[in-house]
Each structure stands twice: as structure tokens, then as C-alpha cells.
Short mmCIF file of C-alpha atoms in Angstrom, two decimals:
data_model
loop_
_atom_site.label_atom_id
_atom_site.label_comp_id
_atom_site.label_asym_id
_atom_site.label_seq_id
_atom_site.Cartn_x
_atom_site.Cartn_y
_atom_site.Cartn_z
CA MET A 274 19.13 103.93 157.66
CA SER A 275 16.58 104.84 156.02
CA PRO A 276 14.83 102.33 152.89
CA ARG A 277 15.67 105.51 150.23
CA ASP A 278 19.44 105.07 151.53
CA ARG A 279 20.02 101.42 151.55
CA PHE A 280 18.00 101.50 148.25
CA SER A 281 20.81 103.64 146.49
CA LEU A 282 23.75 102.06 148.27
CA VAL A 283 22.27 98.56 147.22
CA GLY A 284 21.17 99.02 143.74
CA HIS A 285 25.01 101.23 142.50
CA ALA A 286 26.87 98.42 144.84
CA ASP A 287 28.59 96.83 141.64
CA MET A 288 28.79 100.10 140.48
CA ALA A 289 32.01 101.96 140.46
CA PHE A 290 31.18 105.36 140.84
CA MET A 291 27.76 104.78 141.50
CA ASN A 292 26.77 105.86 138.16
CA PRO A 293 27.44 103.92 134.74
CA LEU A 294 30.72 105.29 134.06
CA GLY A 295 33.66 103.24 134.92
CA GLU A 296 36.89 104.74 135.92
CA ASP A 297 38.71 104.72 132.73
CA GLU A 298 35.49 107.13 130.86
CA LEU A 299 35.73 109.22 133.72
CA VAL A 300 39.73 109.70 133.44
CA THR A 301 38.97 110.17 129.89
CA LEU A 302 36.22 112.79 130.24
CA LEU A 303 38.72 114.79 132.82
CA GLU A 304 42.08 114.78 131.64
CA PRO A 305 41.15 117.25 128.97
CA ILE A 306 40.03 119.79 132.02
CA GLY A 307 44.63 119.52 132.98
CA LEU A 308 43.50 119.35 136.57
CA GLU A 309 46.54 120.34 138.57
CA PRO A 310 47.88 119.43 142.20
CA ARG A 311 45.33 121.91 145.15
CA ALA A 312 42.72 122.22 142.69
CA ARG A 313 39.32 123.35 143.93
CA THR A 314 36.79 120.03 143.49
CA LEU A 315 33.32 119.91 143.75
CA ASP A 316 30.95 116.39 143.77
CA LEU A 317 27.41 116.93 144.18
CA GLY A 318 26.04 113.60 145.12
CA GLY A 319 29.20 112.33 145.68
CA GLY A 320 27.45 109.14 147.17
CA ARG A 321 30.68 107.21 148.33
CA GLY A 322 33.11 109.74 147.31
CA ASP A 323 34.37 107.65 144.39
CA LEU A 324 34.67 110.53 142.12
CA SER A 325 36.43 112.65 145.20
CA ARG A 326 38.98 110.04 145.73
CA LEU A 327 39.72 109.83 142.48
CA LEU A 328 39.96 113.11 142.02
CA SER A 329 42.43 113.59 145.21
CA THR A 330 44.34 110.36 144.46
CA ARG A 331 44.93 110.52 140.56
CA TRP A 332 45.20 114.38 140.44
CA GLY A 333 46.27 115.65 143.93
CA CYS A 334 42.98 117.71 143.89
CA ILE A 335 41.60 119.21 147.14
CA ALA A 336 37.59 117.58 146.81
CA VAL A 337 34.46 118.00 147.93
CA SER A 338 32.17 115.44 148.28
CA VAL A 339 27.99 116.64 149.23
CA ASP A 340 25.38 114.25 149.49
CA SER A 341 22.18 114.75 150.97
CA SER A 342 22.93 110.37 152.57
CA PRO A 343 24.25 109.71 156.23
CA ALA A 344 24.53 106.51 154.87
CA ALA A 345 26.32 107.64 152.31
CA SER A 346 28.44 110.28 153.94
CA ASP A 347 29.47 107.98 156.48
CA LEU A 348 30.65 105.56 153.41
CA ALA A 349 33.10 108.95 151.76
CA ARG A 350 34.37 109.25 155.31
CA GLU A 351 35.24 106.23 155.67
CA ARG A 352 37.09 105.90 152.18
CA THR A 353 38.50 109.12 151.99
CA ARG A 354 40.42 108.74 155.28
CA GLY A 355 43.36 110.43 155.38
CA LEU A 356 42.62 112.16 151.69
CA SER A 357 42.07 116.11 150.96
CA VAL A 358 38.84 115.60 150.67
CA GLU A 359 36.33 117.14 152.64
CA VAL A 360 32.36 115.01 153.19
CA HIS A 361 29.58 117.00 153.61
CA THR A 362 25.90 114.91 154.51
CA LEU A 363 23.84 118.12 152.81
CA ARG A 364 21.08 118.72 149.69
CA ALA A 365 22.99 120.19 146.64
CA GLU A 366 21.46 123.26 146.70
CA ASP A 367 21.61 123.70 150.88
CA TYR A 368 25.16 123.01 150.34
CA LEU A 369 25.60 126.01 147.47
CA ALA A 370 23.21 128.63 149.62
CA THR A 371 25.79 127.92 152.93
CA HIS A 372 29.16 127.14 151.70
CA ARG A 373 28.96 129.54 148.97
CA PRO A 374 31.92 127.75 147.34
CA ARG A 375 34.36 130.25 144.19
CA ASP A 376 36.42 129.46 141.76
CA LEU A 377 36.77 125.30 141.74
CA SER A 378 39.01 123.30 139.06
CA LEU A 379 35.66 121.23 138.10
CA VAL A 380 32.11 120.61 139.93
CA SER A 381 31.12 117.33 139.09
CA VAL A 382 26.76 116.10 138.57
CA LEU A 383 26.62 112.43 138.61
CA GLY A 384 23.85 110.38 139.36
CA ALA A 385 21.99 113.73 140.92
CA MET A 386 20.56 115.91 138.53
CA HIS A 387 17.10 115.68 140.83
CA ALA A 388 18.43 118.12 142.89
CA PHE A 389 18.21 120.31 140.14
CA GLY A 390 15.24 119.69 139.17
CA PRO A 391 13.62 117.25 136.00
CA GLY A 392 14.08 117.46 132.21
CA LEU A 393 15.67 120.40 130.82
CA PRO A 394 14.35 122.63 133.47
CA GLY A 395 16.68 121.00 135.82
CA TYR A 396 19.48 121.83 133.75
CA GLN A 397 19.32 125.08 133.27
CA ARG A 398 18.98 125.24 136.77
CA ALA A 399 21.75 123.34 137.61
CA ASP A 400 24.02 125.22 135.10
CA ARG A 401 22.61 129.04 136.58
CA GLN A 402 24.06 127.86 139.12
CA LEU A 403 27.11 126.00 138.90
CA ALA A 404 28.33 128.33 135.50
CA PRO A 405 29.62 130.57 137.68
CA LEU A 406 31.96 128.55 140.18
CA THR A 407 33.88 126.84 137.70
CA SER A 408 34.89 126.54 133.97
CA HIS A 409 34.02 122.76 134.00
CA ILE A 410 30.87 121.06 134.74
CA LEU A 411 30.85 117.27 134.41
CA PHE A 412 26.44 116.56 134.30
CA ALA A 413 26.50 112.54 133.69
CA ASP A 414 23.46 111.22 134.77
CA VAL A 415 21.69 107.65 133.37
CA VAL A 416 24.67 107.63 131.04
CA ALA A 417 23.24 103.54 129.71
CA LEU A 418 20.10 103.81 128.96
CA GLY A 419 19.71 105.42 125.86
CA ARG A 420 17.42 107.30 124.00
CA ARG A 421 14.01 105.89 125.63
CA GLY A 422 15.36 105.84 128.98
CA ALA A 423 16.49 109.28 128.68
CA ARG A 424 13.02 109.92 128.29
CA ALA A 425 11.42 108.40 131.11
CA PHE A 426 13.70 109.53 133.28
CA GLU A 427 14.23 113.73 131.38
CA VAL A 428 17.41 113.45 131.38
CA ALA A 429 18.58 116.83 128.72
CA THR A 430 20.82 115.99 126.24
CA ALA A 431 23.87 117.71 125.66
CA ALA A 432 22.09 118.75 121.92
CA GLU A 433 18.93 120.02 124.29
CA ARG A 434 20.81 121.95 126.73
CA SER A 435 23.51 124.00 123.95
CA GLU A 436 20.03 125.12 122.25
CA GLU A 437 18.75 127.08 125.02
CA ARG A 438 21.93 129.11 125.82
#
């Protein structure tokens, strides 16, 4: 296991979704989408497969979890065994380029926005790449750090993203 993988898995160990959002918060965000059984979803930066597992067990979705970490992907495969979850060990952009997914009900990027670059340009790039794939994109990066943390980590706010559209 690489030092980065170990750091990420240890640092996120107490987080149910390797993200500050809890299951109740994610369900609150996802319920309005109206996900139906067999809906196809894509989780970029899927880590241990936690969100894909929730999507499969709660809504009956067919989920794809993509993470660049072999260690996280191995855990995802273990945690989602027997569910309608496919796990890929690839960088987000490599997955998008090689698999060319279409007609997805949801694309989520929880804690993996760095795959698209820093700050507002990264969010704009993610929007451009992901919008043609789905009508619902869930971005949730460092949500618990507040305004100062968002600036330090170059997280674009929803208002900033809306201004650029």
C-alpha cells in the first residue's frame, strides 16, 4: 500500500463515506433526484465504495465506483460483493476517456475534485466533462471546513459556479 493510500484510508477511517457528510445528509441530498431501481450511477473518487453501496442497497441502482487507489478499490470490492456495483481502479479522467459512460442518473464526486484541478477552473472542467453524462451531479468536497478552509483548499462555492455558467 502506498503512503498516500495509507494516509487517505487512515485519515478517513471514521467517516462513513470518506467524507464529512453522513448517510442522513447524503440521503437528504439524493432523495429529490428520484433515483429508480436499475438507475445507472457513477461515483468518481469512490474510495471504499461506500456511496455506491448505499446507492445499490437503498435505491437498487447499478453503481460504478472509480478510484485511483488500489487499496481503496480492493476495500470497495470487498464491501460491495454481491451488490450491483462495479469497481474500477483508474484515475477519474482515464475512466471517463476509456469507458465513455452515458445516460447516468447521477455522477458523484465526493472528496475527489482534485482530479479535475484546483479551484473554480477545476469545477468548471468537471461541469463540462460531467454535464453531458447526467442531469444530476453531486459535488461534495471538504464540506466541513468552512469558508477559510474552502479558500485554503481552493474549493469553488455553488454561487461561484453559478456565476460562471
